[in-house]
Coordinates of C-alpha atoms in Angstrom, one line a residue:
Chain N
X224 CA 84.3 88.9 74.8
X225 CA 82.5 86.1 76.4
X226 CA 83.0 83.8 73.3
X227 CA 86.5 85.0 72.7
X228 CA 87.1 83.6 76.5
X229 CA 85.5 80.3 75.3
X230 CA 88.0 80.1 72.3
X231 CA 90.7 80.8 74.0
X232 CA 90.5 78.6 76.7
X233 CA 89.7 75.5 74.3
X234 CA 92.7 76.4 72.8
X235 CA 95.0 72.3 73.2
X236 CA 97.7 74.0 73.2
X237 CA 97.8 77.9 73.2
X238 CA 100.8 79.5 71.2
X239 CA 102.9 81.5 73.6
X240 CA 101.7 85.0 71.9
X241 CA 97.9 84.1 73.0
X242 CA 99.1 83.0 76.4
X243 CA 99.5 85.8 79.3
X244 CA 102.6 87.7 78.7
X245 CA 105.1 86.8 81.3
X246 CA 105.9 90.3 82.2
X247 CA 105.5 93.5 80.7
X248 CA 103.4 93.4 77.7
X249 CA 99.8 92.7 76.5
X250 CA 99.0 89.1 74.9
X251 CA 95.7 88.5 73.5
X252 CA 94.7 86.5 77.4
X253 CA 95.4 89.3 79.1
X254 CA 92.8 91.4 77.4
X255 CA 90.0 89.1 78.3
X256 CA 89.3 89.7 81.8
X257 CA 90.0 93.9 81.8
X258 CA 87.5 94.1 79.6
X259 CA 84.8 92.2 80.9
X260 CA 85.4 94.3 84.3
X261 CA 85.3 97.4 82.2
X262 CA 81.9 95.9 81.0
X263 CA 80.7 95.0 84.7
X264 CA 81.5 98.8 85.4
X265 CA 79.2 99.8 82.5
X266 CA 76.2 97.6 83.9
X267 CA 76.8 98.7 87.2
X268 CA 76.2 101.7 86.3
X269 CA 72.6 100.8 85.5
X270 CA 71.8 98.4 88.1
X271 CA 73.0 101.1 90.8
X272 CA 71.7 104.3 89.0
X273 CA 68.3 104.5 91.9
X274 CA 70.3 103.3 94.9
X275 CA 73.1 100.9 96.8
X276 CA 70.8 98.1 98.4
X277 CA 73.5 97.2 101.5
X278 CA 72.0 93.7 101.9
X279 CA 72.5 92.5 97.9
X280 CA 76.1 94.7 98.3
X281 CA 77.0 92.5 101.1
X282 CA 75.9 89.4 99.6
X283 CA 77.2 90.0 96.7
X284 CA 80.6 90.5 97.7
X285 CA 80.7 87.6 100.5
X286 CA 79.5 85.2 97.8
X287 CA 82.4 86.6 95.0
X288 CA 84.8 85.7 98.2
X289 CA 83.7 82.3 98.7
X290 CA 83.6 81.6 95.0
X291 CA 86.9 82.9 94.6
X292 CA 88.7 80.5 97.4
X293 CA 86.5 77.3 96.1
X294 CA 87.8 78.5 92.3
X295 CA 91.5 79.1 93.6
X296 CA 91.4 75.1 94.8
X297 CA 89.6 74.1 92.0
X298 CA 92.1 75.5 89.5
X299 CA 95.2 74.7 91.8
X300 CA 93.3 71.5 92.3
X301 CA 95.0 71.8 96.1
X302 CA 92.7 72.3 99.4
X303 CA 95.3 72.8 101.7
X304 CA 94.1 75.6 103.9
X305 CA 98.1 76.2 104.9
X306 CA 98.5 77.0 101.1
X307 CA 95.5 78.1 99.3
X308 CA 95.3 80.8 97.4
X309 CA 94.0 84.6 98.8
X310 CA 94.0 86.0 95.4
X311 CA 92.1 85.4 92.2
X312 CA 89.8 87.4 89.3
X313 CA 86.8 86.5 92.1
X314 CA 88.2 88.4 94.5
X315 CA 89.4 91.3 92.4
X316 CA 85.8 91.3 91.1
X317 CA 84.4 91.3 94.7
X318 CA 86.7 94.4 95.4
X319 CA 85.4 96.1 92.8
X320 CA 81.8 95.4 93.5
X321 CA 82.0 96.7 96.9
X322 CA 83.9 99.9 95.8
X323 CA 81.9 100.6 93.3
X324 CA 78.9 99.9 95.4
X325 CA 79.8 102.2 98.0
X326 CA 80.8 105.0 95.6
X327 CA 77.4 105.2 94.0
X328 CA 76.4 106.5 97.3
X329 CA 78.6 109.9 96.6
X330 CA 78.1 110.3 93.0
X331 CA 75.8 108.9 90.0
X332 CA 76.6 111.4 87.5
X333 CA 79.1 110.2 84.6
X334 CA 81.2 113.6 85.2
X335 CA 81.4 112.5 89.1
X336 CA 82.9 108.9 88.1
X337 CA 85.1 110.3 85.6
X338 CA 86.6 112.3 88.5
X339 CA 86.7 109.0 90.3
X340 CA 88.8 107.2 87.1
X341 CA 90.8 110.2 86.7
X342 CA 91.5 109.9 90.9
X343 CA 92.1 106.1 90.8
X344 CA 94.2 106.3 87.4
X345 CA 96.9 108.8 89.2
X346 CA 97.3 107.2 92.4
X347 CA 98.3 103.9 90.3
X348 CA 100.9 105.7 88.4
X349 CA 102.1 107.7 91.4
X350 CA 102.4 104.0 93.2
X351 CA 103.9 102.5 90.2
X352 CA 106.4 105.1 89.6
X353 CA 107.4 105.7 92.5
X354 CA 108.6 102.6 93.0
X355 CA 110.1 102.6 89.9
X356 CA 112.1 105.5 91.2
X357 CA 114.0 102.7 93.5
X358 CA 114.2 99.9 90.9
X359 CA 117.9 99.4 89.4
X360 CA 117.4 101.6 86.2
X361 CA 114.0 102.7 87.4
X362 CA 112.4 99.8 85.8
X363 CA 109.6 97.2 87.3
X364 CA 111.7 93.7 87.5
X365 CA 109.4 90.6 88.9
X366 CA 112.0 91.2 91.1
X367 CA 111.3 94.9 92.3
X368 CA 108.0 95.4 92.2
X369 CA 105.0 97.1 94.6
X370 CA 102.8 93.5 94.3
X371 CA 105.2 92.1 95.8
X372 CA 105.9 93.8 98.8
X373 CA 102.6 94.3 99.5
X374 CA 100.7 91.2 98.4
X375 CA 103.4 89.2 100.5
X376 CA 103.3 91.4 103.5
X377 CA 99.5 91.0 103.7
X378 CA 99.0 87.5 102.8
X379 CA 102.0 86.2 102.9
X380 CA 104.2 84.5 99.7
X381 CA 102.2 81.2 100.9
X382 CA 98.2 82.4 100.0
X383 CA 99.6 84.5 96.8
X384 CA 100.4 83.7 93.3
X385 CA 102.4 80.9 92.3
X386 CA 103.1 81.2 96.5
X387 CA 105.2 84.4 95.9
X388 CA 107.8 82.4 93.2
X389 CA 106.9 84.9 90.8
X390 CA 107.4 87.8 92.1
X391 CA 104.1 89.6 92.2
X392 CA 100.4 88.5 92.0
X393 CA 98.2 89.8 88.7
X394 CA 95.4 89.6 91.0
X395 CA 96.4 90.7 94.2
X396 CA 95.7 94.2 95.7
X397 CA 97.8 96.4 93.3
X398 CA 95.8 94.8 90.4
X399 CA 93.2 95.8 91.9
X400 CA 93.4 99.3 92.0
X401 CA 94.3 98.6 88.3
X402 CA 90.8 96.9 87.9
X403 CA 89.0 99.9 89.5
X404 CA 90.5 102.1 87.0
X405 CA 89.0 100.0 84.7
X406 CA 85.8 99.3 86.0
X407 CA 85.2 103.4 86.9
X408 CA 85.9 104.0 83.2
X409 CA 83.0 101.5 82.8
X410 CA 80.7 103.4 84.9
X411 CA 81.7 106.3 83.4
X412 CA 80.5 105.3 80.2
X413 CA 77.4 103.6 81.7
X414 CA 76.1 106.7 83.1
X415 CA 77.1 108.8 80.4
X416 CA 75.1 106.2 78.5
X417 CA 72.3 106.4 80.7
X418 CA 72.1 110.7 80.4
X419 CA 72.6 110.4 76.7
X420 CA 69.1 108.6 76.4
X421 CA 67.3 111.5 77.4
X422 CA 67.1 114.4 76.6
X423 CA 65.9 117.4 78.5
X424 CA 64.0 119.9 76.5
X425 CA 63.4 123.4 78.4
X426 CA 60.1 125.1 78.1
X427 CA 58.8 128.6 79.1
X428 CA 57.9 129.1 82.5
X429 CA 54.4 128.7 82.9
X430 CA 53.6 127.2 79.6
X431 CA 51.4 123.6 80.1
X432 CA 53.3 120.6 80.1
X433 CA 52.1 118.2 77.3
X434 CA 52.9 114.7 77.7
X435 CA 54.9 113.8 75.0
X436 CA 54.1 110.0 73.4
X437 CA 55.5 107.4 74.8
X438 CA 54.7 108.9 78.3
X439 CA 54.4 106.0 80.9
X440 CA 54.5 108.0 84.2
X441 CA 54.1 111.2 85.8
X442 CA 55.8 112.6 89.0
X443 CA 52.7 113.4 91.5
X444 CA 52.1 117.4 91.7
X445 CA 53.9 119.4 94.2
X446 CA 57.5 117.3 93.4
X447 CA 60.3 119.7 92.4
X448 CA 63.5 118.5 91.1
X449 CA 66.2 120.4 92.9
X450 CA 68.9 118.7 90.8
X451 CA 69.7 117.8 87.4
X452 CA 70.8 114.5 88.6
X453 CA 67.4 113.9 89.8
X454 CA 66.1 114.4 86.2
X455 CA 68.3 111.8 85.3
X456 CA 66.8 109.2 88.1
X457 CA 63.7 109.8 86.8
X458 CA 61.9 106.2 87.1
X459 CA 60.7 106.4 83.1
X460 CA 61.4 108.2 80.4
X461 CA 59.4 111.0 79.0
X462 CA 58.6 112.2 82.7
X463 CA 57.2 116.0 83.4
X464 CA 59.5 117.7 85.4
X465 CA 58.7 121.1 87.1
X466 CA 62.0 122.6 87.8
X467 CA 62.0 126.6 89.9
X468 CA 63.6 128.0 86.5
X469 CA 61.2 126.5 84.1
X470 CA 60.1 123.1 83.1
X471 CA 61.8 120.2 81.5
X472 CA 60.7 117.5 79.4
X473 CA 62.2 114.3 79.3
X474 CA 62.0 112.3 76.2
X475 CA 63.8 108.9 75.3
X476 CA 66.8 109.7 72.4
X477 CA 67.7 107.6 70.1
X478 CA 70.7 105.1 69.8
X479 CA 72.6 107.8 67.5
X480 CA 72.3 110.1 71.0
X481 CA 75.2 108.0 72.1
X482 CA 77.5 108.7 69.8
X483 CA 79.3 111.9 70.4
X484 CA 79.0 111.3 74.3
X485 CA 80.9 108.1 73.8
X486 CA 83.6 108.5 70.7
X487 CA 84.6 111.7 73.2
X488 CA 85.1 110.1 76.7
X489 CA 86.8 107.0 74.5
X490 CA 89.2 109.8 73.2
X491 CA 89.4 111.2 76.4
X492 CA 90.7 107.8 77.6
X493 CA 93.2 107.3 75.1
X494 CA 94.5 110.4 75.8
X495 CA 94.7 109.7 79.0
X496 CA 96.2 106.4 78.8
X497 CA 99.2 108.0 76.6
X498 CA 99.6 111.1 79.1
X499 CA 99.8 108.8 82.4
X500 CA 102.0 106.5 80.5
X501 CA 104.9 109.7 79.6
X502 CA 103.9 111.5 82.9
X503 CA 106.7 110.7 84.9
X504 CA 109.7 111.5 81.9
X505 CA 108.7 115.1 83.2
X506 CA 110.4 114.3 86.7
X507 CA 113.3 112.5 85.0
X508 CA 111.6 108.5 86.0
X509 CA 110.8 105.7 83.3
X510 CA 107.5 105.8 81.4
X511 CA 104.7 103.5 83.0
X512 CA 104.7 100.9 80.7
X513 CA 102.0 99.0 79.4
X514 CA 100.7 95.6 81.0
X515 CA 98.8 93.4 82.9
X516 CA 100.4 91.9 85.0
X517 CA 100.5 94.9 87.6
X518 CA 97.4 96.0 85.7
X519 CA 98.7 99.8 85.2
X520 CA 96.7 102.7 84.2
X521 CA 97.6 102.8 80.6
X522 CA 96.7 99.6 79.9
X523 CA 93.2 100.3 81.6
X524 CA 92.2 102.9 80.5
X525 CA 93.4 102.1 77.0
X526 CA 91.2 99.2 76.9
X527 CA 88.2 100.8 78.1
X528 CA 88.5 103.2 75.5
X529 CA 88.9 100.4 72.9
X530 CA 85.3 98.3 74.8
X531 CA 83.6 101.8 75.2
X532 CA 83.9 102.0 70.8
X533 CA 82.8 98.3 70.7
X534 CA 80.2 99.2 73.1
X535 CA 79.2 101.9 71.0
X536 CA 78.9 99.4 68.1
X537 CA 76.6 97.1 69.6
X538 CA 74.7 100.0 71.4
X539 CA 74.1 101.1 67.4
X540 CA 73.3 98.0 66.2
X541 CA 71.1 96.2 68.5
X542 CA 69.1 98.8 70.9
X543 CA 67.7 100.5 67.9
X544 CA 63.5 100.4 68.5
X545 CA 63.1 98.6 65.4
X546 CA 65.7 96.0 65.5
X547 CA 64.4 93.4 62.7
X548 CA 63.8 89.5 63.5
X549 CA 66.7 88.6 61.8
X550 CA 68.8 90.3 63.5
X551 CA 67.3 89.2 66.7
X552 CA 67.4 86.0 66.0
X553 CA 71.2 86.4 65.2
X554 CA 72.2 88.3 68.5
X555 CA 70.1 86.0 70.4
X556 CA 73.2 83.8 71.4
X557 CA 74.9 86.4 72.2
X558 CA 72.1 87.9 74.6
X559 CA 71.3 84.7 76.5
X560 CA 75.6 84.8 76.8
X561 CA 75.6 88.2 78.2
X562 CA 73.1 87.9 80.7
X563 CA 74.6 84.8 82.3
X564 CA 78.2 86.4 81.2
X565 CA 79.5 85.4 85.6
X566 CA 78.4 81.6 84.6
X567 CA 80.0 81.7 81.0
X568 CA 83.5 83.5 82.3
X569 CA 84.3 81.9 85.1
X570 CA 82.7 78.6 84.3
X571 CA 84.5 77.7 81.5
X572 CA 87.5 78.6 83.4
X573 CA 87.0 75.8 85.8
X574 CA 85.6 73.6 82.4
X575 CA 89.2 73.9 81.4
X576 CA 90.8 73.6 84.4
X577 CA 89.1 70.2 85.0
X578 CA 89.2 69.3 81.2
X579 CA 93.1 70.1 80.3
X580 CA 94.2 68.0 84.0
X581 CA 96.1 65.1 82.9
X582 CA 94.6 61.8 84.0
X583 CA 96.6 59.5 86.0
X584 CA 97.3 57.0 83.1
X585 CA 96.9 58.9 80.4
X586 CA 95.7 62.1 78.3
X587 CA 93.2 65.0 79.8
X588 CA 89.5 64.7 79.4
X589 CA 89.9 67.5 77.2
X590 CA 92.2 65.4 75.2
X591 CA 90.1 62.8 74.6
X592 CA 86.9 64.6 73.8
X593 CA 88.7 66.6 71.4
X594 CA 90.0 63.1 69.6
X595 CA 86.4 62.2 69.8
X596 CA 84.6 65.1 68.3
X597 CA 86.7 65.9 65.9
X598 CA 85.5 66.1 62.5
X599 CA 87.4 65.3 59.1
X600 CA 90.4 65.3 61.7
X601 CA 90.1 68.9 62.3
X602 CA 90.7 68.2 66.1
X603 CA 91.1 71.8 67.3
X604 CA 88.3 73.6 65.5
X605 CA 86.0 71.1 66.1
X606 CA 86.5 70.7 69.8
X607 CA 86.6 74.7 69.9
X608 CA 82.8 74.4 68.2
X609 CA 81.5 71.7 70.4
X610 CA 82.7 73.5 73.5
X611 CA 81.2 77.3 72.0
X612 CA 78.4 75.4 71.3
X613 CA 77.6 73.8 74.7
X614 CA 77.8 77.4 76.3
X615 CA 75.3 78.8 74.0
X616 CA 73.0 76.2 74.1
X617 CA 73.4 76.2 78.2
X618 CA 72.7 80.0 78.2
X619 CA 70.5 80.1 75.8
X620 CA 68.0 77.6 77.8
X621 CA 68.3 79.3 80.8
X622 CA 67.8 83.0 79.2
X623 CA 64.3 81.1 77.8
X624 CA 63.4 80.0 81.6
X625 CA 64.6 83.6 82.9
X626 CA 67.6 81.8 85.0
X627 CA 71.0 83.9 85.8
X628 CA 73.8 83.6 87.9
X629 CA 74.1 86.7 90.0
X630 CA 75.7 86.6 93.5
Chain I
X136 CA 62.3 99.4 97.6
X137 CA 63.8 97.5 100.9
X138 CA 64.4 98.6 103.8
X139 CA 68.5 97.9 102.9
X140 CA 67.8 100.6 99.5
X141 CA 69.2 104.0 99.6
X142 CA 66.9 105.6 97.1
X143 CA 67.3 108.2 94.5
X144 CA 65.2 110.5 97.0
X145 CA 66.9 108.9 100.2
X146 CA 70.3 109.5 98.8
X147 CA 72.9 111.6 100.8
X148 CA 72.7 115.0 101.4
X149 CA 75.6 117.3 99.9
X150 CA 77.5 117.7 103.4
X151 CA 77.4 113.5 103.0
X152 CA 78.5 113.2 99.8
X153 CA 81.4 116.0 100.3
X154 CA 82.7 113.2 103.4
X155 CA 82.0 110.6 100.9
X156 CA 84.7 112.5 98.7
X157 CA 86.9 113.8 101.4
X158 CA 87.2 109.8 102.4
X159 CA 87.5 108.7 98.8
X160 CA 90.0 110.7 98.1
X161 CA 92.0 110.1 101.7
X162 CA 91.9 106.4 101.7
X163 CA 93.2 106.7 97.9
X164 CA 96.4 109.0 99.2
X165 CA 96.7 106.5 102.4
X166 CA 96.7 103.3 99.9
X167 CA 99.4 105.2 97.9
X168 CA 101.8 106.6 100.4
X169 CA 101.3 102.9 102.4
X170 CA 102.2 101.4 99.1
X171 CA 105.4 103.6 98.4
X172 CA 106.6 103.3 101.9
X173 CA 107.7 99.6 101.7
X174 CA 109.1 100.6 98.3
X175 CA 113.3 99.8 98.9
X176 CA 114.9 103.0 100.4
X177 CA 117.5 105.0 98.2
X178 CA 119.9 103.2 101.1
X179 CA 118.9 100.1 101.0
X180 CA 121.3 97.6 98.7
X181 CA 119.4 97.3 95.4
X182 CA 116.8 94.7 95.8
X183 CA 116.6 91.5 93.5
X184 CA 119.1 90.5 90.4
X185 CA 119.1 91.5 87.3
X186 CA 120.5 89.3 84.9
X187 CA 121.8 90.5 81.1
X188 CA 122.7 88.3 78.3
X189 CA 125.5 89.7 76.1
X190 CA 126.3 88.0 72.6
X191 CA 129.5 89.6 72.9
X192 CA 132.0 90.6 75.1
X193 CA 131.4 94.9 74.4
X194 CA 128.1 94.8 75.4
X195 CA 128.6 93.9 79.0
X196 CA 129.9 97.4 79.2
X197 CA 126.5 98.5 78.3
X198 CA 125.1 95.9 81.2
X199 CA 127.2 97.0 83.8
X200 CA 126.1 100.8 83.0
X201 CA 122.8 99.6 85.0
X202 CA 124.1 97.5 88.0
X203 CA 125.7 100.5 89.6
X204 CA 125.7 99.7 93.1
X205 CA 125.4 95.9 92.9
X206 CA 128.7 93.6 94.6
X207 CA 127.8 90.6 92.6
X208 CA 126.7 90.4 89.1
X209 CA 127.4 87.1 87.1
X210 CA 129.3 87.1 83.4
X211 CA 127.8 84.8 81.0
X212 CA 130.5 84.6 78.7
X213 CA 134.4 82.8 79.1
X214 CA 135.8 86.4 78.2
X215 CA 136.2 86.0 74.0
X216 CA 136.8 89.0 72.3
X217 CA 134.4 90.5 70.0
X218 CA 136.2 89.4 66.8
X219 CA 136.0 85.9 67.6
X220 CA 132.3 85.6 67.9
X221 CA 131.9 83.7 65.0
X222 CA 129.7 80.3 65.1
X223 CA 131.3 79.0 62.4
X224 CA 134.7 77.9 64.3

């Protein structure tokens, strides 16, 4: 994902079926950043599985804000207050940090969140719909639509997307609930993730509790688990547990644990994503249609079942035990990407929105480094390759001195 | 663990988490019903323009099928008939 954002946005002069779609469909660019907020969801799910630590959650988001207004001038290359943008991917991501965040405080179970995407899901149909209902022909017009009504009345057309002129903003507030359909479907799979790496094996009451190998910790004497989910929080695998109705044994499962777990809630998405889209024919309205620009339900949860596949993929092929130096060395890149993905994604965002600005007198920077490194006159590709390059070789120094970008 | 960390032990009790539902699930209906109520009112004048591009003169009758209810619509055409479409005169 990270290094399809990298191509795409060293893209000279992007065809118009890679650009954002201008209404409602789904171009290649508008894939980019649901996905990598499905993927946030999925790691969030591990870095909040023992807790919500309210200072980092506050942080966190305050930081995400700030970013968000310095990238919104950066891009629009404008700092006047009177007119700067409200909105922006930052903020969206802050709003779903915080919501997710404070969720993990009523459930950490992968059934609980699917609950929570199923809730989230509706209500964005049910608000999309419905105002579909009052649309001429019951179809969403940049003209009639919930963004914006609501994303004007609470910023005002001034601090919003192209300052109201088009309509609606992708990332004001209704985008948002789109993004935390997506980024609960994340979680979903992240904690399903997470319980399909263990598994509990029951034994007779009373009979002694062997460590099994691999066993790095023991819960002292005396602790009861009153919970499944507390099996699940275990702080290692391959932990005794003493449960009133017997005992279970935790063991760590390997990768191919993951794979029923996963192709089903993927399936589960999809169908999903086709029910909420024909839902409201049964009342006589329009179908939801699919797109990003109001970032519907369909389109959410249809791309997090197409990342939670991928995911599985990867999952397969890299966190076996015995994953071979070749292969390490090949997905190296690709780790040192990942763990700096906030630097990579939104950094190369404002890369190319300093790189493609026209000079005063002249071609963009971009421009003229692409006419510079361009090899055998193959200006585009190699541009694209110096620019992938740069990224990898940034990450990949500052995987080797430990050194991430996190709010 | 800080002193900010709600641990896996310190974590809600199940009267907190049913609130934590309860105001989930509220502030989701609230969000919705807020959104929906500045949605245009069946009596309010249709809001915004829809604009259709016929080739030919029939299909504005299929346009004007959807602007039911609008005063003004505009007719991109100087009123040829159908059988006179042809670019080649």
């Amino acid at each position: 994902m990270l290094v399809a954002t990298v191509l795409l946005g060293s893209l000279l002069a992007a065809p118009e079926w890679v650009d954002h779609a201008v209404w409602a469909s789904v171009h290649p660019a508008d894939v980019l950043f649901p996905v990598f907020v499905t993927l946030s969801g999925c790691g969030l799910a591990f870095a909040l599985r023992r807790g919500v630590r309210f200072g980092v959650l506050l942080r966190r988001t305050l930081v995400l804000l700030a970013a968000g207004l310095l990238y919104s001038a950066v891009v629009s290359w404008s700092w006047d207050v009177a007119t700067w943008r409200v909105t922006g991917v930052l903020q969206i991501y802050a709003a779903v940090v915080v919501v997710l965040g404070l969720l993990h405080l009523v459930t950490r179970s992968w059934w609980g969140w699917a609950v929570v995407t199923a809730l989230f899901a509706v209500a964005d149909t049910v608000l999309l719909s419905g105002w579909a209902e009052r649309c001429v022909g019951g179809v969403l017009t940049r003209e009639c639509n919930p963004s914006g009504a609501i994303d004007t009345l609470v910023f005002s057309a001034a601090h919003i997307y192209q300052h109201g002129g088009a309509g609606h903003d992708p990332e004001g507030l209704v985008a948002v609930l789109g993004a935390l359909v997506s980024a609960s479907a994340g979680v979903t799979v992240g904690h399903l993730l997470l319980a399909a790496r263990r598994t509990p094996r029951e034994r007779p009451p009373g009979a002694t509790a062997a460590r099994p190998s691999g066993v790095t910790a023991a819960r002292p004497s005396g602790v009861t688990a009153a919970r499944p989910s507390d099996v699940t929080a275990a702080p290692a695998s391959g932990v005794a547990v003493e449960r009133p109705a017997g005992v279970f044994v935790e063991r760590p499962a390997g990768v191919t644990a993951a794979v029923i777990p996963l192709v089903a809630v993927a399936a589960a998405f999809l169908a999903a994503a086709v029910a909420l889209t024909w839902a409201p024919t049964l009342i006589g309205a329009q179908p939801v249609p699919m797109m990003k620009r109001l970032w519907t339900s369909p389109f959410a949860l249809t791309l997090a079942s197409a990342t939670t596949i991928a995911l599985l993929l990867g999952h397969l092929l890299v966190d076996r035990p015995a994953t071979g130096r070749v292969l390490r060395g090949v997905t190296y890149p690709l780790l040192a990407l990942g763990r700096n993905s906030l630097l990579v994604y939104f950094g190369s965002h404002v890369l190319m929105s300093v790189l493609n600005r026209p000079l005063p007198d002249g071609p963009s920077p971009g421009q003229i480094i692409a006419s510079t490194v361009a090899v055998a006159g193959h200006v585009q590709l190699s541009y694209t390759a110096v620019l992938l390059l740069f990224w990898v070789l940034l990450t990949s120094l500052l995987h080797r001195h430990r050194l991430y970008l996190r709010p | 663990m800080t002193r900010h960390a709600l641990s896996a032990s310190a974590s809600p009790t199940l009267l907190g988490r049913l609130l934590g539902w309860l105001v989930t699930g509220a502030a989701t209906v609230s969000a919705v019903l807020g959104g929906l109520a500045l949605a245009p009112s069946a009596s309010d004048p249709p809001r915004g323009t829809v604009v259709v591009v016929v080739p030919h003169p029939d299909d504005e009758f299929q346009a004007w099928s959807l602007l039911d209810g609008y005063t003004v619509f505009v007719v991109l055409t100087r009123g040829e008939q159908t059988q006179y479409c042809d670019p080649a005169e």
